Short mmCIF file of C-alpha atoms in Angstrom, two decimals:
data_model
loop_
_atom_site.label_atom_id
_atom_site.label_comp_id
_atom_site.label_asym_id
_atom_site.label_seq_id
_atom_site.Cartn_x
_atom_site.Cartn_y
_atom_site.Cartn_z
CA UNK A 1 0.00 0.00 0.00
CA UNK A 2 1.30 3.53 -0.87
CA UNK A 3 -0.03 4.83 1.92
CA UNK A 4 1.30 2.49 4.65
CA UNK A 5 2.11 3.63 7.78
CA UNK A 6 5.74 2.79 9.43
CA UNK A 7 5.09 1.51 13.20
CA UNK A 8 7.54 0.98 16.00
CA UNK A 9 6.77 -2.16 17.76
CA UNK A 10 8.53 -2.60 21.41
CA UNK A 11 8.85 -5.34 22.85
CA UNK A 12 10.69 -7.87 25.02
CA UNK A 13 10.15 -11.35 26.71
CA UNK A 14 7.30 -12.63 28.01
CA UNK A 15 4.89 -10.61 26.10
CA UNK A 16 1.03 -11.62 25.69
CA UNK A 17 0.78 -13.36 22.61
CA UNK A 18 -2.35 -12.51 21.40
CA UNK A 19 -1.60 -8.67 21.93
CA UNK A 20 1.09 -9.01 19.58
CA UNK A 21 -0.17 -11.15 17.32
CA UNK A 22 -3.79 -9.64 16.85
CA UNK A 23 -2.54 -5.75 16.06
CA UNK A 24 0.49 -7.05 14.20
CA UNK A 25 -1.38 -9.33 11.90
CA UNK A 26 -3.78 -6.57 11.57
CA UNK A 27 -1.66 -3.60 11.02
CA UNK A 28 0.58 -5.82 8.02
CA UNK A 29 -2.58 -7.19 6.52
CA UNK A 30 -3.99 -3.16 6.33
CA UNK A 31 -0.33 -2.56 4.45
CA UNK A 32 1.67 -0.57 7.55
CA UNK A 33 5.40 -2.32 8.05
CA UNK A 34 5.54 -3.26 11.70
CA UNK A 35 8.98 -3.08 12.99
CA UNK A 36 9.76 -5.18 16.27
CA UNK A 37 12.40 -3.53 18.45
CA UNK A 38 13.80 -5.18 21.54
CA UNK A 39 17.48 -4.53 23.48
CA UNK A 40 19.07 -6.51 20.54
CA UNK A 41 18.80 -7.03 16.54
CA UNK A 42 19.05 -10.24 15.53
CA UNK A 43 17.79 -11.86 19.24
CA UNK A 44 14.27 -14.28 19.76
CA UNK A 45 11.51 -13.24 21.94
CA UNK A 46 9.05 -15.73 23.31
CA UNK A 47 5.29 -14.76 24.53
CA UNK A 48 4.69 -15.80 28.12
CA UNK A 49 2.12 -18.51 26.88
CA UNK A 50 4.86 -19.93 24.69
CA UNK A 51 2.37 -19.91 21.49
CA UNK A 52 4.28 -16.74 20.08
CA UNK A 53 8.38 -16.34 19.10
CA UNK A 54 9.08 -13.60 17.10
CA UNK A 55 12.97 -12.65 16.19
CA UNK A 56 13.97 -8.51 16.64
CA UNK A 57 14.28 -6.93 13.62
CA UNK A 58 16.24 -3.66 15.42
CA UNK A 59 17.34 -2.99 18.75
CA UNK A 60 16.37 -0.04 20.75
CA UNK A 61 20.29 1.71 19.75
CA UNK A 62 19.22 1.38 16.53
CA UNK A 63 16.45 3.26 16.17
CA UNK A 64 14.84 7.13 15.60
CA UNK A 65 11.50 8.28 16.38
CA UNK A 66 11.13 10.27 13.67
CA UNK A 67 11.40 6.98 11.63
CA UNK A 68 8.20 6.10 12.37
CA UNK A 69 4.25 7.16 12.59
CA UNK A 70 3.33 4.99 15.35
CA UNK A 71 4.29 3.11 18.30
CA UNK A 72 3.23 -0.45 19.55
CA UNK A 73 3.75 -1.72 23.12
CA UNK A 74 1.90 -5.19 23.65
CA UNK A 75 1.27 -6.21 27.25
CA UNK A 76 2.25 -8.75 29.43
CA UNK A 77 5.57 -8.93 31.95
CA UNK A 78 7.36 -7.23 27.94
CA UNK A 79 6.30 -3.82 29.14
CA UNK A 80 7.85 -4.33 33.04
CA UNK A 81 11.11 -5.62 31.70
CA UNK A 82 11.22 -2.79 29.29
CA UNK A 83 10.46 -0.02 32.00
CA UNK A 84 14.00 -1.20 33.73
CA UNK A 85 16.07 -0.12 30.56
CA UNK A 86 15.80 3.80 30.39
CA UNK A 87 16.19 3.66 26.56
CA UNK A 88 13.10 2.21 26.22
CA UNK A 89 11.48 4.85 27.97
CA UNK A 90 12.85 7.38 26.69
CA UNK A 91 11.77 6.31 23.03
CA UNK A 92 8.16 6.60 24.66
CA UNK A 93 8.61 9.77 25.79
CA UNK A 94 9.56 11.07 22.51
CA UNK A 95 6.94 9.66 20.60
CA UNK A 96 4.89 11.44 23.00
CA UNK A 97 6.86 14.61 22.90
CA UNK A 98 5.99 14.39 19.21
CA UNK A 99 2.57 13.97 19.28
CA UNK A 100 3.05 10.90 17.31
CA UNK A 101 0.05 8.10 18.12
CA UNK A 102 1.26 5.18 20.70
CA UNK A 103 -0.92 2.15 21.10
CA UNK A 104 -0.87 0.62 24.32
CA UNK A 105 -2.94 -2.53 25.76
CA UNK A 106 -2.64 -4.77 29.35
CA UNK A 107 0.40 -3.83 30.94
CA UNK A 108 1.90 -1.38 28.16
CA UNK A 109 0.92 1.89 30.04
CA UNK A 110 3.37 1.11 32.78
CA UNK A 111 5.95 2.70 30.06
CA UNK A 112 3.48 6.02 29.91
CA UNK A 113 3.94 5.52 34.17
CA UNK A 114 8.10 5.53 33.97
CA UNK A 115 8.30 8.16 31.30
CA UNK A 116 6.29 10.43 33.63
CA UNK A 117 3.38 11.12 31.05
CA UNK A 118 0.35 10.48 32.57
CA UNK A 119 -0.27 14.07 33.75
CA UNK A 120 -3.95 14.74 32.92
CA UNK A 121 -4.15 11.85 30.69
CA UNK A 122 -7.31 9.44 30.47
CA UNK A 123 -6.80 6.00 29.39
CA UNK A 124 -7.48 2.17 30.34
CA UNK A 125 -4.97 -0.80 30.91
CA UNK A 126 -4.74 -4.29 32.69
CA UNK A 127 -6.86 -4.01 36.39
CA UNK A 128 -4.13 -3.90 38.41
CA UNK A 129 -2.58 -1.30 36.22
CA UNK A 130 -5.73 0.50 36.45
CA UNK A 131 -5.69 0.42 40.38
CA UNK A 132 -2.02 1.42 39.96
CA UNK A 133 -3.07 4.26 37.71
CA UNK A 134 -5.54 5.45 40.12
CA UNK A 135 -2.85 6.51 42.60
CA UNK A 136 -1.33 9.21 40.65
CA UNK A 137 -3.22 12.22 40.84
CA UNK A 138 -4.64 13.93 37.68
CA UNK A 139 -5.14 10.26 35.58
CA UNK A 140 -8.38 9.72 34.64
CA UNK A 141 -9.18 5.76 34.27
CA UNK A 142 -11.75 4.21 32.18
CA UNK A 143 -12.79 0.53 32.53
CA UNK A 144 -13.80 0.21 28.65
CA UNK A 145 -12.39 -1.77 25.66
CA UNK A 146 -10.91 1.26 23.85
CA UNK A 147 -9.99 4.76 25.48
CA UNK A 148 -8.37 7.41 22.77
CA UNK A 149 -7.00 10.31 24.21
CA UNK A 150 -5.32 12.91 22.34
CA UNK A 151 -2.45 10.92 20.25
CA UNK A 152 -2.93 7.52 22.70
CA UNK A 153 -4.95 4.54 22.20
CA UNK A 154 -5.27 2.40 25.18
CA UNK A 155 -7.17 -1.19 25.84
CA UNK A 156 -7.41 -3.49 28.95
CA UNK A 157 -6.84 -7.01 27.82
CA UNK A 158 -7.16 -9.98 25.37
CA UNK A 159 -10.63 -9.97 25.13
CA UNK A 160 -10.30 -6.51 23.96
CA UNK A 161 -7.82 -6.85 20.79
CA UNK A 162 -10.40 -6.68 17.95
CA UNK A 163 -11.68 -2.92 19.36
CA UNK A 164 -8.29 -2.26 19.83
CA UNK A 165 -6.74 -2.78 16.53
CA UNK A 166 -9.81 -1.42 14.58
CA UNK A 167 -9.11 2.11 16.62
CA UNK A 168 -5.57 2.11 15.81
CA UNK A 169 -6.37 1.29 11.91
CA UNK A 170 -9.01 3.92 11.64
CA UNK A 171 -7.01 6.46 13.02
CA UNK A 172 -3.56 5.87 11.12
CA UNK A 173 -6.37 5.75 7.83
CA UNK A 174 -8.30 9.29 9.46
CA UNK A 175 -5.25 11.55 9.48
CA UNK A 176 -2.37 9.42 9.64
CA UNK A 177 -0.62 9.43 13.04
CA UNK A 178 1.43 12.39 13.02
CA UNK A 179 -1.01 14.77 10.24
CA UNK A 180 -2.26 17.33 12.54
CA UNK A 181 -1.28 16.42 15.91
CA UNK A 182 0.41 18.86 18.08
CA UNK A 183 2.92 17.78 20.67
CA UNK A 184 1.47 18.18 24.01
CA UNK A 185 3.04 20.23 26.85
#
């Protein structure tokens, strides 16, 4: 497709299968290149139900924001490993710097949580993320299969993929993710 999008996919170990799978199968068969980046090029990960291996195609070193018109974090224990390498959340906060969309499901907003974006922010995630999100002051939580907020598309859980990825293709198809968004500060 000519007007496929380019989307930065993070990820690391022990990520929920299904929330890769679902949104990447989705986003390739819609024409967008999804690029997986993890610590290391060249390196296997495994989903945490062991029905999933996909290999790296960059690592985080390798890689520039401005590269790309979305990012991807799947959930699972990928987005708590991730949070422990400040690379990785630094590459969130700059897609959020730029305004550029991020799609995050399960456990992927504890990235938005270590980058320090949540400030006035509304979005959804895994329950105990939720109940974690609940504690910072200013975060608006939604129990709901889809919350969009500004350049951020958030979901809750497996049961929730099909919402999910239809929200992130219809916006990267409305506008494309970085046509008329304004960084936020």
């Amino acid at each position: 497709m000519a007007d496929g999008k380019r989307v930065a996919c993070i990820v690391g170990d022990g990520f929920e299968d299904s929330e890769l799978r679902v949104p990447y199968d989705q986003l390739r068969g819609a024409g967008h290149e999804v690029v997986l980046i993890g610590k290391k090029a060249g390196d296997s990960v495994e989903g945490k139900r062991g029905k999933e291996k996909f290999r790296l195609e960059r690592g985080i070193d390798e890689v520039d924001v401005k590269d790309f018109d979305m990012l991807l974090i799947p959930g699972g224990h990928s987005p708590d490993n991730l949070r422990a390498d400040e690379r990785f959340i630094r590459f969130v906060k700059e897609f959020d710097d730029r305004g550029k969309l991020i799609a995050a499901v399960c456990h992927g907003p504890q990235l938005f949580i270590s980058a320090g974006i949540v400030d006035g922010r509304t979005l959804t995630a895994w329950t105990t993320i939720q109940q974690d999100l609940k504690m910072i002051p200013n975060v608006r939580v939604r129990d709901a299969s889809v919350v969009r907020d500004a350049n951020w598309i958030t979901s809750r859980k497996p049961d929730d993929l099909e919402d999910f990825s239809k929200a992130i293709l219809e916006d990267l198809k409305s506008a494309g993710a970085t046509a008329g968004r304004e960084a936020r500060t």
